[in-house]
Coordinates of C-alpha atoms in Angstrom, one line a residue:
Chain D
X1 CA -73.1 -164.7 -188.1
X2 CA -76.3 -166.0 -186.6
X3 CA -77.9 -168.3 -189.1
X4 CA -81.5 -169.4 -188.9
X5 CA -81.7 -171.7 -191.9
X6 CA -81.1 -174.3 -190.5
X7 CA -81.2 -173.0 -187.0
X8 CA -77.6 -172.4 -185.7
X9 CA -75.3 -169.9 -184.2
X10 CA -74.8 -168.1 -180.9
X11 CA -77.8 -166.8 -179.1
X12 CA -78.0 -164.7 -176.0
X13 CA -80.8 -165.1 -173.5
X14 CA -81.1 -161.3 -173.5
X15 CA -80.7 -159.6 -170.1
X16 CA -83.7 -157.5 -169.1
X17 CA -82.9 -154.0 -167.8
X18 CA -85.2 -152.6 -165.1
X19 CA -85.8 -149.1 -163.9
X20 CA -85.6 -148.4 -160.2
X21 CA -89.3 -149.1 -159.8
X22 CA -88.7 -152.5 -161.4
X23 CA -90.5 -151.5 -164.6
X24 CA -88.8 -152.8 -167.8
X25 CA -86.5 -150.2 -169.3
X26 CA -87.5 -151.0 -172.9
X27 CA -85.4 -148.3 -174.6
X28 CA -82.3 -149.7 -173.0
X29 CA -83.5 -153.2 -173.9
X30 CA -83.9 -152.3 -177.5
X31 CA -80.5 -150.7 -177.7
X32 CA -78.9 -153.7 -176.1
X33 CA -80.6 -156.0 -178.6
X34 CA -79.2 -153.8 -181.4
X35 CA -75.7 -154.1 -179.8
X36 CA -76.1 -157.9 -179.6
X37 CA -77.1 -158.0 -183.3
X38 CA -74.1 -155.8 -184.2
X39 CA -72.1 -158.6 -182.6
X40 CA -73.9 -161.2 -184.7
X41 CA -75.6 -162.8 -181.8
X42 CA -79.2 -164.1 -182.0
X43 CA -81.8 -162.9 -179.6
X44 CA -83.1 -165.7 -177.3
X45 CA -85.3 -163.2 -175.5
X46 CA -87.2 -164.4 -172.4
X47 CA -84.7 -167.0 -171.4
X48 CA -83.7 -168.1 -167.9
X49 CA -81.0 -165.3 -167.8
X50 CA -83.6 -162.8 -169.0
X51 CA -85.6 -163.3 -165.8
X52 CA -88.4 -164.3 -168.2
X53 CA -90.5 -165.9 -165.5
X54 CA -90.2 -162.7 -163.4
X55 CA -92.1 -160.9 -166.2
X56 CA -95.8 -161.2 -166.7
X57 CA -97.1 -162.7 -170.0
X58 CA -98.5 -159.3 -171.0
X59 CA -95.1 -157.7 -170.4
X60 CA -93.4 -160.2 -172.6
X61 CA -95.8 -159.8 -175.4
X62 CA -95.7 -156.1 -175.2
X63 CA -91.9 -156.1 -175.3
X64 CA -91.7 -158.5 -178.3
X65 CA -94.0 -156.1 -180.2
X66 CA -91.8 -153.2 -179.2
X67 CA -88.7 -154.8 -180.5
X68 CA -90.2 -155.8 -183.9
X69 CA -91.8 -152.4 -184.4
X70 CA -88.4 -150.8 -183.7
X71 CA -86.4 -152.6 -186.3
X72 CA -85.4 -155.9 -184.8
X73 CA -86.1 -158.5 -187.4
X74 CA -88.2 -161.4 -186.3
X75 CA -85.8 -163.8 -187.9
X76 CA -83.2 -162.9 -185.3
X77 CA -85.5 -163.9 -182.4
X78 CA -85.8 -167.2 -180.5
X79 CA -88.1 -166.2 -177.7
X80 CA -88.7 -168.3 -174.6
X81 CA -92.4 -169.2 -174.6
X82 CA -92.7 -172.1 -172.2
X83 CA -94.9 -171.5 -169.1
X84 CA -96.5 -173.5 -166.3
X85 CA -100.0 -172.9 -167.8
X86 CA -100.7 -174.1 -171.3
X87 CA -102.9 -171.0 -172.1
X88 CA -99.9 -168.8 -171.3
X89 CA -97.5 -170.9 -173.4
X90 CA -100.0 -170.8 -176.3
X91 CA -100.4 -167.0 -176.3
X92 CA -96.6 -166.4 -175.9
X93 CA -95.9 -168.9 -178.7
X94 CA -98.5 -167.2 -180.9
X95 CA -97.0 -163.8 -180.2
X96 CA -93.5 -165.2 -181.1
X97 CA -94.9 -166.5 -184.4
X98 CA -96.7 -163.3 -185.1
X99 CA -93.4 -161.5 -184.6
X100 CA -91.8 -163.7 -187.3
X101 CA -89.5 -165.5 -184.9
X102 CA -87.2 -168.1 -186.4
X103 CA -88.0 -170.5 -183.5
X104 CA -89.1 -170.6 -179.9
X105 CA -87.3 -172.0 -176.9
X106 CA -89.8 -173.9 -174.8
X107 CA -89.2 -174.7 -171.1
X108 CA -91.6 -177.3 -169.9
X109 CA -94.2 -176.5 -167.2
X110 CA -92.0 -176.3 -164.1
X111 CA -94.1 -176.2 -161.0
X112 CA -94.9 -179.9 -160.5
X113 CA -92.0 -182.2 -160.1
X114 CA -91.5 -185.9 -161.1
X115 CA -94.1 -185.5 -163.8
X116 CA -94.4 -188.4 -166.2
X117 CA -93.0 -188.5 -169.7
X118 CA -96.6 -188.8 -171.0
X119 CA -97.4 -185.5 -169.1
X120 CA -94.4 -183.6 -170.5
X121 CA -95.2 -184.9 -174.0
X122 CA -98.8 -183.9 -173.6
X123 CA -97.9 -180.4 -172.5
X124 CA -95.8 -179.8 -175.6
X125 CA -98.3 -181.5 -177.9
X126 CA -101.2 -179.4 -176.6
X127 CA -99.3 -176.2 -177.3
X128 CA -98.3 -177.4 -180.8
X129 CA -101.8 -178.6 -181.7
X130 CA -103.5 -175.4 -180.4
X131 CA -101.0 -173.2 -182.5
X132 CA -101.6 -175.5 -185.5
X133 CA -99.1 -173.6 -187.7
X134 CA -96.4 -175.3 -189.7
X135 CA -94.2 -172.2 -189.4
X136 CA -93.7 -173.1 -185.7
X137 CA -90.2 -174.3 -184.9
X138 CA -89.6 -175.4 -181.3
X139 CA -86.3 -175.8 -179.5
X140 CA -86.9 -178.0 -176.5
X141 CA -85.2 -176.9 -173.3
X142 CA -83.5 -179.3 -170.9
X143 CA -82.8 -177.4 -167.7
X144 CA -83.7 -179.9 -165.0
X145 CA -82.0 -178.0 -162.1
X146 CA -84.5 -175.2 -162.5
X147 CA -87.5 -176.8 -164.2
X148 CA -87.4 -180.1 -162.3
X149 CA -88.3 -181.8 -165.5
X150 CA -85.8 -183.8 -167.6
X151 CA -86.2 -183.7 -171.3
X152 CA -85.1 -187.3 -171.8
X153 CA -84.0 -188.8 -175.1
X154 CA -87.1 -191.1 -175.3
X155 CA -89.3 -188.0 -174.9
X156 CA -87.4 -186.1 -177.6
X157 CA -87.7 -189.1 -179.9
X158 CA -91.5 -189.2 -179.3
X159 CA -91.9 -185.5 -179.9
X160 CA -89.7 -185.5 -183.1
X161 CA -91.6 -188.6 -184.4
X162 CA -94.9 -187.0 -183.9
X163 CA -94.0 -183.4 -184.9
X164 CA -91.0 -183.7 -187.2
X165 CA -91.4 -180.3 -188.8
X166 CA -92.0 -178.5 -185.5
X167 CA -89.7 -180.0 -182.9
X168 CA -86.3 -179.1 -184.5
X169 CA -84.0 -178.3 -181.7
X170 CA -82.8 -178.7 -178.1
X171 CA -81.0 -176.4 -175.7
X172 CA -79.2 -178.5 -173.1
X173 CA -78.5 -176.8 -169.8
X174 CA -77.9 -180.0 -167.9
X175 CA -74.1 -179.8 -168.4
X176 CA -74.3 -183.6 -168.9
X177 CA -72.2 -184.0 -172.0
X178 CA -72.9 -187.8 -172.2
X179 CA -76.6 -187.0 -172.4
X180 CA -76.0 -184.3 -175.0
X181 CA -73.9 -186.6 -177.1
X182 CA -76.4 -189.4 -176.9
X183 CA -79.1 -187.0 -178.2
X184 CA -76.9 -185.9 -181.1
X185 CA -76.0 -189.4 -182.1
X186 CA -79.6 -190.6 -181.9
X187 CA -81.1 -187.6 -183.7
X188 CA -78.5 -186.1 -186.0
X189 CA -80.9 -183.7 -187.7
X190 CA -81.9 -182.1 -184.4
X191 CA -80.3 -178.7 -183.8
X192 CA -78.6 -179.0 -180.5
X193 CA -77.3 -176.0 -178.6
X194 CA -75.2 -176.1 -175.5
X195 CA -75.8 -173.6 -172.7
X196 CA -72.2 -172.7 -172.0
X197 CA -69.7 -171.5 -174.5
X198 CA -67.1 -173.5 -172.5
X199 CA -68.7 -176.6 -174.2
X200 CA -69.1 -175.0 -177.6
X201 CA -66.1 -176.5 -179.4
X202 CA -66.9 -180.0 -178.1
X203 CA -70.6 -179.5 -179.0
X204 CA -69.8 -178.4 -182.6
X205 CA -67.4 -181.3 -183.0
X206 CA -70.1 -183.7 -182.0
X207 CA -72.5 -182.3 -184.5
X208 CA -74.1 -179.5 -182.5
X209 CA -75.7 -176.3 -183.9
X210 CA -74.3 -173.7 -181.5
X211 CA -74.9 -172.3 -178.1
X212 CA -77.5 -170.3 -176.2
X213 CA -75.4 -168.9 -173.5
X214 CA -75.8 -166.3 -170.7
X215 CA -72.3 -165.0 -171.5
X216 CA -73.3 -164.3 -175.1
X217 CA -74.8 -161.2 -173.6
X218 CA -71.5 -160.2 -172.3
X219 CA -68.7 -161.6 -174.4
X220 CA -70.5 -162.0 -177.8
X221 CA -67.7 -161.3 -180.3
X222 CA -65.3 -163.9 -178.9
X223 CA -68.0 -166.6 -178.7
X224 CA -69.2 -165.9 -182.2
X225 CA -65.5 -166.0 -183.4
X226 CA -65.2 -169.5 -181.8
X227 CA -68.5 -170.7 -183.4
X228 CA -67.5 -169.4 -186.9
X229 CA -64.0 -170.9 -186.7
X230 CA -64.6 -174.2 -184.8
X231 CA -63.2 -176.1 -187.8
X232 CA -60.2 -173.7 -188.2
X233 CA -56.6 -174.3 -187.1
X234 CA -57.0 -172.1 -184.0
X235 CA -60.2 -173.6 -182.7
X236 CA -58.6 -174.7 -179.4
X237 CA -57.1 -171.2 -178.9
X238 CA -60.5 -169.6 -179.5
X239 CA -62.1 -171.9 -177.0
X240 CA -59.4 -171.1 -174.5
X241 CA -60.0 -167.4 -175.1
X242 CA -63.6 -167.5 -174.0
X243 CA -63.2 -169.6 -170.9
X244 CA -61.7 -167.0 -168.4
X245 CA -64.7 -164.6 -168.7
X246 CA -67.1 -167.6 -168.3
X247 CA -65.2 -168.6 -165.2
X248 CA -65.4 -165.2 -163.7
X249 CA -69.2 -165.0 -164.3
X250 CA -69.9 -168.6 -163.4
X251 CA -68.3 -168.4 -160.0
X252 CA -70.8 -165.7 -159.0
X253 CA -74.6 -165.5 -159.0
X254 CA -74.7 -165.4 -162.9
X255 CA -77.6 -163.2 -163.7
X256 CA -76.6 -160.6 -161.0
X257 CA -73.0 -160.7 -162.2
X258 CA -73.8 -160.3 -165.9
X259 CA -76.1 -157.4 -165.1
X260 CA -73.7 -155.6 -162.8
X261 CA -70.9 -156.0 -165.4
X262 CA -73.2 -154.8 -168.2
X263 CA -74.3 -151.8 -166.2
X264 CA -70.8 -150.9 -165.5
X265 CA -69.4 -151.4 -168.9
X266 CA -72.4 -149.8 -170.6
X267 CA -72.6 -147.0 -168.0
X268 CA -76.3 -147.7 -167.7
X269 CA -77.8 -148.4 -164.3
X270 CA -80.9 -150.2 -165.4
X271 CA -78.9 -153.3 -166.2
X272 CA -77.8 -153.7 -162.6
X273 CA -81.3 -154.0 -161.4
X274 CA -82.9 -157.5 -161.0
X275 CA -86.4 -158.3 -159.9
X276 CA -86.9 -160.2 -156.7
X277 CA -86.5 -163.0 -155.8
X278 CA -83.1 -162.4 -157.3
X279 CA -80.8 -159.9 -155.7
X280 CA -78.1 -157.8 -157.3
X281 CA -74.5 -157.6 -156.5
X282 CA -73.5 -155.1 -153.8
X283 CA -70.9 -152.5 -154.3
X284 CA -68.0 -154.6 -153.0
X285 CA -69.0 -157.6 -155.1
X286 CA -69.3 -155.4 -158.2
X287 CA -65.9 -153.9 -157.6
X288 CA -64.4 -157.4 -157.3
X289 CA -66.1 -158.5 -160.4
X290 CA -64.9 -155.5 -162.4
X291 CA -61.4 -156.0 -161.1
X292 CA -61.4 -159.6 -162.2
X293 CA -62.8 -158.7 -165.6
X294 CA -60.2 -156.0 -166.0
X295 CA -57.4 -158.4 -165.3
X296 CA -58.8 -160.6 -168.0
X297 CA -58.6 -157.7 -170.4
X298 CA -62.4 -157.8 -170.8
X299 CA -64.3 -155.1 -172.8
X300 CA -67.8 -154.6 -174.2
X301 CA -66.9 -152.7 -177.3
X302 CA -69.5 -150.3 -178.6
X303 CA -72.0 -151.0 -175.8
X304 CA -71.8 -147.5 -174.3
X305 CA -72.4 -145.9 -177.6
X306 CA -75.4 -148.1 -178.2
X307 CA -76.9 -147.4 -174.8
X308 CA -76.3 -143.7 -175.0
X309 CA -79.1 -143.7 -177.6
X310 CA -81.5 -145.0 -174.9
X311 CA -80.7 -142.4 -172.3
Chain E
X1 CA -117.1 -174.5 -138.8
X2 CA -114.5 -172.5 -140.7
X3 CA -113.6 -169.4 -138.8
X4 CA -111.9 -166.5 -140.3
X5 CA -111.5 -164.3 -137.2
X6 CA -108.8 -165.2 -136.3
X7 CA -107.9 -167.3 -139.3
X8 CA -108.5 -170.9 -138.5
X9 CA -110.2 -174.1 -139.6
X10 CA -110.0 -176.6 -142.3
X11 CA -109.4 -175.4 -145.9
X12 CA -109.4 -177.3 -149.2
X13 CA -107.2 -176.3 -152.0
X14 CA -110.2 -176.6 -154.3
X15 CA -109.9 -179.2 -157.1
X16 CA -110.4 -177.6 -160.5
X17 CA -112.7 -179.5 -162.9
X18 CA -111.9 -179.3 -166.6
X19 CA -114.0 -180.1 -169.7
X20 CA -112.6 -182.5 -172.3
X21 CA -111.0 -179.5 -174.1
X22 CA -109.3 -178.6 -170.8
X23 CA -111.4 -175.5 -170.4
X24 CA -112.4 -174.9 -166.8
X25 CA -115.9 -176.3 -166.0
X26 CA -116.9 -173.4 -163.9
X27 CA -120.4 -174.5 -163.2
X28 CA -119.1 -177.7 -161.6
X29 CA -116.5 -175.7 -159.8
X30 CA -119.1 -173.5 -158.3
X31 CA -121.2 -176.4 -157.1
X32 CA -118.2 -178.2 -155.7
X33 CA -117.4 -175.0 -153.7
X34 CA -120.9 -175.0 -152.4
X35 CA -120.6 -178.6 -151.3
X36 CA -117.3 -177.9 -149.5
X37 CA -119.0 -175.0 -147.8
X38 CA -121.9 -177.2 -146.8
X39 CA -119.2 -179.3 -145.1
X40 CA -117.9 -176.3 -143.3
X41 CA -114.6 -176.3 -145.2
X42 CA -112.9 -173.0 -146.3
X43 CA -112.0 -172.5 -149.9
X44 CA -108.2 -172.2 -150.5
X45 CA -108.9 -171.9 -154.2
X46 CA -105.8 -171.8 -156.5
X47 CA -103.6 -174.0 -154.4
X48 CA -101.1 -176.6 -155.4
X49 CA -103.8 -179.3 -155.6
X50 CA -106.0 -176.9 -157.6
X51 CA -103.5 -177.0 -160.4
X52 CA -103.3 -173.2 -159.9
X53 CA -100.1 -172.8 -161.9
X54 CA -101.7 -174.6 -164.8
X55 CA -104.3 -171.8 -165.0
X56 CA -103.5 -168.4 -166.5
X57 CA -103.7 -165.4 -164.3
X58 CA -106.8 -164.2 -166.3
X59 CA -108.5 -167.6 -165.8
X60 CA -107.9 -167.3 -162.1
X61 CA -109.3 -163.8 -161.8
X62 CA -112.3 -164.6 -163.9
X63 CA -113.1 -167.7 -161.8
X64 CA -112.8 -165.8 -158.6
X65 CA -115.3 -163.2 -159.9
X66 CA -117.6 -166.0 -161.0
X67 CA -117.6 -167.6 -157.5
X68 CA -118.3 -164.3 -155.7
X69 CA -121.0 -163.2 -158.1
X70 CA -122.7 -166.6 -157.6
X71 CA -123.1 -166.5 -153.9
X72 CA -119.8 -167.7 -152.5
X73 CA -118.9 -165.2 -149.7
X74 CA -115.5 -163.7 -150.0
X75 CA -114.9 -164.4 -146.3
X76 CA -114.8 -168.1 -147.1
X77 CA -111.9 -167.7 -149.5
X78 CA -108.2 -168.0 -149.1
X79 CA -107.0 -167.8 -152.7
X80 CA -103.5 -168.7 -153.7
X81 CA -101.9 -165.6 -155.2
X82 CA -98.2 -166.2 -155.3
X83 CA -96.5 -166.3 -158.7
X84 CA -93.1 -166.2 -160.3
X85 CA -93.6 -162.7 -161.6
X86 CA -94.4 -159.9 -159.1
X87 CA -96.9 -158.2 -161.4
X88 CA -98.8 -161.4 -161.6
X89 CA -98.8 -161.8 -157.8
X90 CA -100.0 -158.2 -157.4
X91 CA -103.0 -158.5 -159.7
X92 CA -104.0 -161.9 -158.3
X93 CA -103.7 -160.5 -154.7
X94 CA -105.7 -157.4 -155.6
X95 CA -108.4 -159.6 -157.2
X96 CA -108.5 -161.7 -154.0
X97 CA -108.9 -158.5 -151.9
X98 CA -111.5 -157.2 -154.2
X99 CA -113.4 -160.4 -153.8
X100 CA -113.4 -159.9 -150.0
X101 CA -111.1 -162.8 -149.3
X102 CA -110.3 -163.4 -145.6
X103 CA -106.6 -164.0 -146.5
X104 CA -104.4 -165.1 -149.4
X105 CA -102.0 -168.0 -149.5
X106 CA -98.7 -166.9 -151.1
X107 CA -96.3 -169.3 -152.6
X108 CA -92.9 -167.6 -153.2
X109 CA -91.6 -167.2 -156.8
X110 CA -90.6 -170.7 -157.7
X111 CA -88.5 -170.8 -160.9
X112 CA -85.1 -169.8 -159.5
X113 CA -83.6 -172.1 -156.9
X114 CA -81.2 -171.3 -154.0
X115 CA -82.4 -167.7 -153.9
X116 CA -81.4 -165.7 -150.9
X117 CA -83.4 -164.9 -147.8
X118 CA -83.2 -161.2 -148.9
X119 CA -84.6 -162.1 -152.3
X120 CA -87.6 -164.0 -150.9
X121 CA -88.2 -161.2 -148.3
X122 CA -88.1 -158.6 -151.1
X123 CA -90.5 -160.5 -153.3
X124 CA -93.1 -160.6 -150.5
X125 CA -92.4 -157.0 -149.5
X126 CA -92.8 -155.8 -153.0
X127 CA -96.2 -157.3 -153.4
X128 CA -97.3 -156.0 -149.9
X129 CA -96.1 -152.5 -150.7
X130 CA -97.7 -152.4 -154.1
X131 CA -101.1 -153.5 -152.7
X132 CA -100.7 -151.1 -149.8
X133 CA -104.0 -152.2 -148.1
X134 CA -104.2 -152.9 -144.4
X135 CA -107.0 -155.4 -145.2
X136 CA -104.5 -157.7 -146.8
X137 CA -103.7 -160.8 -144.7
X138 CA -101.1 -163.2 -146.0
X139 CA -100.5 -166.8 -145.2
X140 CA -97.0 -167.7 -146.2
X141 CA -96.5 -171.0 -147.9
X142 CA -93.6 -173.3 -147.2
X143 CA -93.5 -176.0 -149.8
X144 CA -89.9 -176.4 -150.7
X145 CA -90.2 -179.7 -152.6
X146 CA -92.2 -177.9 -155.3
X147 CA -91.2 -174.2 -154.9
X148 CA -87.5 -174.9 -154.2
X149 CA -87.7 -172.0 -151.7
X150 CA -87.7 -172.7 -148.0
X151 CA -89.7 -170.2 -145.9
X152 CA -87.3 -170.3 -143.0
X153 CA -88.0 -169.1 -139.4
X154 CA -85.6 -166.2 -139.7
X155 CA -87.4 -165.1 -142.9
X156 CA -90.8 -165.4 -141.3
X157 CA -89.6 -163.4 -138.3
X158 CA -88.4 -160.6 -140.6
X159 CA -91.6 -160.5 -142.5
X160 CA -93.8 -160.5 -139.4
X161 CA -91.6 -157.8 -137.8
X162 CA -91.9 -155.6 -140.9
X163 CA -95.6 -156.3 -141.7
X164 CA -97.2 -157.5 -138.4
X165 CA -100.8 -156.7 -139.5
X166 CA -100.3 -158.4 -142.9
X167 CA -98.2 -161.5 -142.5
X168 CA -100.5 -163.5 -140.2
X169 CA -100.1 -167.1 -141.1
X170 CA -98.1 -170.0 -142.5
X171 CA -99.1 -173.1 -144.4
X172 CA -96.4 -175.7 -143.9
X173 CA -96.2 -178.4 -146.5
X174 CA -92.7 -179.5 -145.6
X175 CA -93.9 -182.3 -143.3
X176 CA -91.0 -181.3 -141.1
X177 CA -92.8 -181.2 -137.7
X178 CA -89.7 -180.0 -135.9
X179 CA -89.6 -176.9 -138.2
X180 CA -93.4 -176.4 -137.7
X181 CA -93.1 -176.6 -133.9
X182 CA -90.1 -174.2 -133.9
X183 CA -92.2 -171.6 -135.8
X184 CA -95.2 -172.0 -133.5
X185 CA -93.0 -171.6 -130.4
X186 CA -91.1 -168.6 -131.8
X187 CA -94.2 -166.8 -133.1
X188 CA -97.3 -167.9 -131.1
X189 CA -99.6 -165.4 -132.7
X190 CA -98.9 -166.7 -136.2
X191 CA -101.7 -168.8 -137.6
X192 CA -100.0 -172.1 -138.6
X193 CA -101.7 -174.6 -140.8
X194 CA -100.4 -178.1 -141.5
X195 CA -100.8 -179.5 -145.0
X196 CA -102.0 -183.0 -144.1
X197 CA -104.8 -183.9 -141.8
X198 CA -102.6 -186.7 -140.5
X199 CA -100.8 -184.0 -138.6
X200 CA -103.8 -182.1 -137.5
X201 CA -104.2 -183.2 -133.9
X202 CA -100.5 -182.8 -133.3
X203 CA -100.6 -179.3 -134.9
X204 CA -103.5 -178.2 -132.9
X205 CA -101.9 -179.4 -129.6
X206 CA -98.8 -177.4 -130.5
X207 CA -100.9 -174.2 -131.0
X208 CA -101.8 -174.5 -134.7
X209 CA -104.8 -173.0 -136.4
X210 CA -105.9 -175.8 -138.6
X211 CA -105.0 -177.5 -141.9
X212 CA -105.1 -176.6 -145.6
X213 CA -105.2 -180.1 -147.0
X214 CA -105.8 -181.7 -150.4
X215 CA -108.0 -184.3 -148.7
X216 CA -110.3 -181.6 -147.3
X217 CA -111.7 -181.8 -150.9
X218 CA -112.5 -185.4 -150.4
X219 CA -113.1 -186.2 -146.9
X220 CA -114.2 -182.8 -145.5
X221 CA -116.7 -183.8 -142.8
X222 CA -114.4 -186.1 -140.9
X223 CA -111.5 -183.6 -141.0
X224 CA -113.7 -180.8 -139.8
X225 CA -115.0 -183.0 -137.0
X226 CA -111.4 -183.7 -135.8
X227 CA -110.6 -179.9 -136.0
X228 CA -113.7 -179.0 -133.9
X229 CA -113.1 -181.7 -131.3
X230 CA -109.4 -181.8 -131.0
X231 CA -109.7 -181.0 -127.3
X232 CA -112.4 -183.5 -126.8
X233 CA -112.2 -187.0 -125.2
X234 CA -112.2 -188.8 -128.6
X235 CA -109.6 -186.7 -130.4
X236 CA -107.3 -189.6 -130.9
X237 CA -110.2 -191.6 -132.3
X238 CA -111.1 -188.8 -134.7
X239 CA -107.5 -188.5 -135.8
X240 CA -107.4 -192.2 -136.5
X241 CA -110.6 -192.0 -138.4
X242 CA -109.2 -189.6 -141.0
X243 CA -105.9 -191.4 -141.6
X244 CA -106.9 -194.4 -143.8
X245 CA -108.4 -192.2 -146.6
X246 CA -105.3 -190.0 -146.4
X247 CA -103.2 -193.1 -146.8
X248 CA -105.1 -194.4 -149.8
X249 CA -104.7 -191.0 -151.6
X250 CA -101.2 -190.3 -150.5
X251 CA -99.9 -193.6 -151.9
X252 CA -101.0 -192.5 -155.4
X253 CA -100.4 -189.4 -157.5
X254 CA -102.5 -187.2 -155.2
X255 CA -104.1 -184.8 -157.5
X256 CA -105.0 -187.4 -160.1
X257 CA -106.4 -189.7 -157.3
X258 CA -108.5 -187.0 -155.7
X259 CA -109.9 -186.0 -159.0
X260 CA -110.6 -189.6 -160.2
X261 CA -112.3 -190.3 -156.8
X262 CA -114.3 -187.1 -156.9
X263 CA -115.4 -187.7 -160.5
X264 CA -116.6 -191.2 -159.6
X265 CA -118.3 -190.3 -156.3
X266 CA -119.9 -187.2 -157.8
X267 CA -120.7 -188.9 -161.1
X268 CA -119.2 -185.9 -162.9
X269 CA -116.5 -186.5 -165.5
X270 CA -114.9 -183.0 -165.5
X271 CA -113.3 -183.8 -162.1
X272 CA -111.3 -186.6 -163.6
X273 CA -109.5 -184.4 -166.1
X274 CA -106.2 -182.8 -165.3
X275 CA -104.2 -180.4 -167.4
X276 CA -100.8 -181.4 -168.6
X277 CA -98.1 -181.9 -167.4
X278 CA -100.2 -183.9 -164.9
X279 CA -101.8 -187.1 -166.1
X280 CA -105.0 -188.7 -164.8
X281 CA -105.4 -192.2 -163.5
X282 CA -106.2 -194.8 -166.1
X283 CA -109.2 -197.1 -165.8
X284 CA -107.4 -199.8 -163.9
X285 CA -105.9 -197.3 -161.4
X286 CA -109.3 -195.7 -160.9
X287 CA -110.9 -199.1 -160.2
X288 CA -108.2 -200.0 -157.6
X289 CA -108.6 -196.6 -156.0
X290 CA -112.4 -196.9 -155.7
X291 CA -112.1 -200.4 -154.4
X292 CA -109.7 -199.3 -151.7
X293 CA -112.0 -196.4 -150.8
X294 CA -115.0 -198.7 -150.7
X295 CA -113.2 -201.1 -148.3
X296 CA -112.6 -198.1 -146.1
X297 CA -116.3 -197.2 -146.1
X298 CA -115.6 -193.9 -147.8
X299 CA -118.4 -191.7 -149.1
X300 CA -118.8 -188.1 -150.3
X301 CA -122.3 -187.4 -148.9
X302 CA -124.4 -185.0 -150.9
X303 CA -121.8 -184.4 -153.6
X304 CA -123.9 -186.0 -156.4
X305 CA -126.8 -183.8 -155.5
X306 CA -124.7 -180.7 -155.6
X307 CA -123.1 -181.5 -158.9
X308 CA -126.4 -182.5 -160.5
X309 CA -127.2 -178.7 -160.4
X310 CA -124.1 -178.1 -162.7
X311 CA -125.0 -180.6 -165.4

């Protein structure tokens, strides 16, 4: 089960369903969050795979309030609250705190490239200082391919040294396992999450806390089983069991594939819709995806029943 | 002089002064806009060099209203209104229209990388359709090094074919003059702006409309003189005259250098402040910059007098 004390477990960057006019389908979103919780997955709402940056700040804050006022416990939430503009990051982070979130996942400002370590440090420090609340727990977010900003080990050390009670974790989407290991060795108390369940066993063995993975939206039970039994006799088998679905998703545009698959398995069209600049899978691509998933024996147990409540 | 019918001239992505607490110094901003106008430069507020993405949407809309209600004519404005989230781009674009802007400069959504041509087309189309106003004039913005999204010739052709009255221009910050020439040859009616005054004469000779350049904040009179006289006998001399200052700025972190130089020449500290993740020049770097500018005989005539009104 997802554990928040200390921060650990399997988190999904929750997929965001959109109606045909691209408005957020919040009822379906809520039911999907409930399904994920039933599968013991934590809710990293507003992540990369949530199309968070395709939502306005106001949309994100409204959606967070909607979840919490409809029975989603704040303790299950790790909202993404990083933004290019510090004022945006501050209001998002404050909203996450107000919702009782166990932590926030903070992508650095991502428009300018080749910014200095001092600049990335200052952008995090400015948000932390403005919030000024010891309840704030931040998971740093290293995703240089999209953000253009590497969260280096020296930077993490500086942030942890300055804000030891606040900077408590790292999600590493770099896929650079040498880097991830170096961080875990240098800062054993830091809660380190890998971004792909294909690295989960290795990450746990090296002292990691879990994963925050796109596929936790899709294949949650099997990934949670691996996380819970990583020290068990069948850990390798559980790792092998989650890899084929990951492979099927990863070889396609991931967000579009996850959403098309979720829409089909949940019989709920809003999940197939993405906001531009992303594009969805076409009919043929969806058919091929579903066929590959079928051959892998893939199912999303209970999803249809949950989403029926949103219709 | 800056001409808006058809769209042409020299535009500055207006530098944004910040107080010590990083709040926008709007009085200084207004006076700086007036100084730029006195130098016959158009106001491409909220551009890359304005740190636009470090401002919240609300801050940008408030600032636009402040300019217009304090005597800046909408016709002099070409605000940047592109954003990662379509709802943000729509409200920014509507605010620019409401302010009477002659055009908007629209960076594509810049978080996701390797997005498809269809996706970039759809993101522009969605904003245009939601605005639904024939007064809207869009200058596309090709800045792949920062946005991660190339505005290719086939994409431009599709947008112009679908929205011929709306998609009227392109700012090209790629520095790829072969690309710029290919666009101008294929679409001679498109108003093409280069991003560096070092390319201004070449751009005008190839059928361009002008430039939208960071250094138009700094060295406006000389750049406008080149633009106005590009067909004159001393065009080459005028081009050579603007190059040294460009070289001095370009060899440094540009935004920090422009702001440090403007703060020093205008005797107004707010211009030296940047928002994280950018960092300003330190004392030594500023000294070296000013010394290089001094050797080049650089001045910002009348700036101090304009900014004195903001103090």
